Each structure stands twice: as C-alpha cells, then as structure tokens.
Coordinates of C-alpha atoms in Angstrom, one line a residue:
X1 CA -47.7 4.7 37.3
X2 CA -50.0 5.1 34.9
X3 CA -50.6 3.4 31.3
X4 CA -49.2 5.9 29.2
X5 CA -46.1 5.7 31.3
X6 CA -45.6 1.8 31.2
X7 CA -46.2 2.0 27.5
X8 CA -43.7 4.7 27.1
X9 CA -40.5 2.8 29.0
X10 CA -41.5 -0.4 27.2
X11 CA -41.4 1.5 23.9
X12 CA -38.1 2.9 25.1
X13 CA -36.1 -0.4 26.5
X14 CA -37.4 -1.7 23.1
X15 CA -35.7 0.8 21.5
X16 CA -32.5 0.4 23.0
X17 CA -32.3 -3.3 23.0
X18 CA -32.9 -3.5 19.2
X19 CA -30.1 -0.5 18.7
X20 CA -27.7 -2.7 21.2
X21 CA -28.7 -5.6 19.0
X22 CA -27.8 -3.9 15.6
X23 CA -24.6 -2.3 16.7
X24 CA -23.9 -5.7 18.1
X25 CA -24.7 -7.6 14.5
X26 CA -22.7 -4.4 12.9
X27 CA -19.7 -5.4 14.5
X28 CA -19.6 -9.0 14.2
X29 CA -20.1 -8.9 10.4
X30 CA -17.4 -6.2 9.9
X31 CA -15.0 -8.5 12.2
X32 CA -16.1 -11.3 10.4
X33 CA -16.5 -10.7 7.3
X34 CA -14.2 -8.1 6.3
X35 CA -11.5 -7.2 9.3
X36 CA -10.3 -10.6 9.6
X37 CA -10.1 -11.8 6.2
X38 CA -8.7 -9.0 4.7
X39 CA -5.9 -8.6 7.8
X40 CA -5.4 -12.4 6.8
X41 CA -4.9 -11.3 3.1
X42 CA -2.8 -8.4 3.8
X43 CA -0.7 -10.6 6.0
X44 CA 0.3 -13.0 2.9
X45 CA 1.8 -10.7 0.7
X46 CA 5.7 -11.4 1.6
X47 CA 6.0 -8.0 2.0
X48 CA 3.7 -7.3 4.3
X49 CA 5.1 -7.7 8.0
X50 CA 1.9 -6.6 9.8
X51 CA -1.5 -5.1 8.6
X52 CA -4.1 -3.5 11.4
X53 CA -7.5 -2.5 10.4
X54 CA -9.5 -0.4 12.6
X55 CA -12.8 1.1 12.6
X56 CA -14.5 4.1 14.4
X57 CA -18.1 3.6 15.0
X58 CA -19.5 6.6 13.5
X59 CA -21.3 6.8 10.3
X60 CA -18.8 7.7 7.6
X61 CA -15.8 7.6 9.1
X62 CA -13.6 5.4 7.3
X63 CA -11.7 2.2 7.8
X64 CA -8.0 2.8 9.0
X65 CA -5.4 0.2 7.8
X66 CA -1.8 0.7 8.7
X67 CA 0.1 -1.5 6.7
X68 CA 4.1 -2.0 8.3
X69 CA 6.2 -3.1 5.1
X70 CA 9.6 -5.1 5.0
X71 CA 12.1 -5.3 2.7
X72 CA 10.4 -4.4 -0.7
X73 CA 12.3 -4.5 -3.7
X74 CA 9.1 -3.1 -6.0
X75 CA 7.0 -0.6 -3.9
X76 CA 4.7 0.3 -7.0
X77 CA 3.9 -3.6 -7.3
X78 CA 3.6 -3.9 -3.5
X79 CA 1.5 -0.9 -2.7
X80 CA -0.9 -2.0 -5.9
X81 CA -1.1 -5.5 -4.8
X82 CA -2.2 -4.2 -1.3
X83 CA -4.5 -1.9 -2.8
X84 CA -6.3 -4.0 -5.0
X85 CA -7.0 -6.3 -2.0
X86 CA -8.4 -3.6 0.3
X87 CA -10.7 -2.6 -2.8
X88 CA -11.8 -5.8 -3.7
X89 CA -13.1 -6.6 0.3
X90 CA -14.2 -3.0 1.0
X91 CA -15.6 -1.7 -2.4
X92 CA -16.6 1.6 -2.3
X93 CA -16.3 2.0 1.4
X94 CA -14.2 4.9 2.3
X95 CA -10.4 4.0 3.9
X96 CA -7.1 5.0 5.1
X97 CA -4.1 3.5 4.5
X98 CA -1.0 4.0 6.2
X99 CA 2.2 2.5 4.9
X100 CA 4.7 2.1 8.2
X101 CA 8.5 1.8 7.7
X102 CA 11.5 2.1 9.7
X103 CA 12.8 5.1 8.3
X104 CA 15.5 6.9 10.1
X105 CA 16.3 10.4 10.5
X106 CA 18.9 10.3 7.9
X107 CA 16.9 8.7 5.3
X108 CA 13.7 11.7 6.1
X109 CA 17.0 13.8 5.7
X110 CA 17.5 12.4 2.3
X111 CA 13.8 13.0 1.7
X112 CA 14.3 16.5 2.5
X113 CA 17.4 16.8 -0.1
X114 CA 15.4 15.3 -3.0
X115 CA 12.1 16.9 -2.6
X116 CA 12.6 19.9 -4.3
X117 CA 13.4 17.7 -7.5
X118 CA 10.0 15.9 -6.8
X119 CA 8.1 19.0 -6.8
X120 CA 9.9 20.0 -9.9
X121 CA 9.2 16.6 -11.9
X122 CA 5.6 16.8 -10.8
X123 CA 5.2 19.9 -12.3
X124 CA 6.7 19.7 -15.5
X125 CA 7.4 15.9 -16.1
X126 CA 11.1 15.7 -15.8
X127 CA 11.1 12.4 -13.7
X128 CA 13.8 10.9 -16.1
X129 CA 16.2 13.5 -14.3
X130 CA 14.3 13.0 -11.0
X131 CA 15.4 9.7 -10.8
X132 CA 19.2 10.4 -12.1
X133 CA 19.3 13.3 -9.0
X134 CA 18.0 11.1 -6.9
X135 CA 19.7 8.5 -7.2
X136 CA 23.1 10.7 -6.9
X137 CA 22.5 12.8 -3.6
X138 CA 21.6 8.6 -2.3
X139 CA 24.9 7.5 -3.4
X140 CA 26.4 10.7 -1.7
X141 CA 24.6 9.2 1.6
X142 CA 25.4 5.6 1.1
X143 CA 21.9 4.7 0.3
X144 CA 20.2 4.0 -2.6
X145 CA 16.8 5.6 -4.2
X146 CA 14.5 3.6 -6.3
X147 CA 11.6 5.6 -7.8
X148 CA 8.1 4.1 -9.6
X149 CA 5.7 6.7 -11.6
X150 CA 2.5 5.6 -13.0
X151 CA -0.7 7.7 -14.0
X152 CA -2.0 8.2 -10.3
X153 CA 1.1 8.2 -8.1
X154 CA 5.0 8.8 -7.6
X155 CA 6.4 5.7 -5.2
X156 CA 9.5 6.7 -3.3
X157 CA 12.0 3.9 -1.6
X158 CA 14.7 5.2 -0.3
X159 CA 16.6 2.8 1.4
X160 CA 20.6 2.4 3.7
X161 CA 21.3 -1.1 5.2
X162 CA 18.3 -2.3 6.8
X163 CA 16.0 0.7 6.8
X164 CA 14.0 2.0 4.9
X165 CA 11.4 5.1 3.9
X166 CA 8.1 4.5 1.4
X167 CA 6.4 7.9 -0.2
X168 CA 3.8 7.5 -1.7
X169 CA 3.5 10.9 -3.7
X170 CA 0.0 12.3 -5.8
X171 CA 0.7 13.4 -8.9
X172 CA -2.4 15.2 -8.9

C-alpha cells in the first residue's frame, strides 16, 4: 500500500470517528438536557398521566411528544400549561404534540354529531350556539360537552363516565 492510500483511510476513519463522536454528544445533550427534563415537567402537571418525547435523527424533523391526559376539568388551561412548557425547553425547535385520551366509539360518534356545528361556528363565529348544540345532542347521549375558544384554537372535551375525547380544533 502505498502513501497516498494510508493517508486516505486515516483521513477516512478520522472522519467517521469524529461523526460517531458528534452524533454520540448530540444525543446525550438532547436526553439530558431537554428529553428528560421536560418528560419530568410534563409528568407534574396533575393532568398529565404520561408524556413520551421522541426524536428522529434526521435534520429537521421534529420532536414528537404524545402527551396521554386524565381527567381534565379545563382542557384550554391544561393544553396551554403543557404548551408553554414544551416552548420554554424547546424554543423554536420544531414539534409535535399528540394529545392521547381514552375516547370510545360512542364519544367519536358524538364528535361526528357535533361537527357540522363546529364547522359552522368556525366560519361565522356562532360559538355561543355551538356550545348550547353541543351541549344538547351530549345530554341526549348521557355525556356531557365542555367547549374553550380562544384566539388560536377551539378545545373540545367531550366526556361519559370515565372516558373521555380532547379536540383540539384551528380556528385558522
């Protein structure tokens, strides 16, 4: 083997060690420093029952956090509080979040029933009588509808016995 040769597949192990070495720092510090800690943080909101991040290794992909809620009584103060704690360890990083429930089929069929009314509202502002519908086809079910609205967002709860559905709904 020649000089040039040698050279070359030093250059090259080089190269890969230092790579190996960066992905390896990349992915202690994300673990470390924001994984963890903010998993921890999600975990203390009361309710929170579990939080996962998880994070693909390619660049600008973002951050996936599924976020499984319990019994919530305010889902526009939960979902904020949650928010707000995922912005202030990520920044401008680019994430997902999932909110997990234990919906059941009769509560996605009460979705279904009070969707059109959601449409409606979000296109000409009637959420007053969005909520007053809603809250009526729930009592028809046995189940009860709460519904938040703020500049962003439409948050939709609709909840029978111990089960429950979370919407989070753009208003743009």
């Amino acid at each position: 083997m020649d000089a040039k040769a040698i050279k070359f597949i030093k250059g090259s192990l080089f190269f890969i060690i230092t790579l190996a070495i960066l992905f390896s720092i990349q992915h202690l510090w994300f673990n470390y420093s924001i994984k963890e800690p903010l998993t921890k943080e999600l975990n203390n909101i009361p309710e929170v029952e579990k939080a996962v991040l998880e994070k693909k290794y390619k660049l600008g992909e973002p951050i996936n956090i599924s976020v499984t809620l319990a019994e919530v009584t305010n889902f526009h103060k939960t979902y904020t509080e949650i928010n707000e704690k995922i912005l202030r360890f990520l920044g401008k990083k680019p994430y997902e979040l999932l909110i997990l429930d234990n919906r059941t089929d009769e509560l996605r069929e009460l979705y279904y029933d009070i969707h059109y009314y959601i449409e409606k509202a979000l296109i000409d502002g009637s959420f007053p009588m969005l909520v007053d519908k809603a809250s009526e086809i729930a009592k028809e079910k046995n189940a009860e509808a709460k519904i938040y609205v703020d500049k962003q967002n439409m948050y939709l709860h609709l909840y029978k016995n111990d089960n429950s559905l979370y919407m989070l709904i753009s208003r743009h």
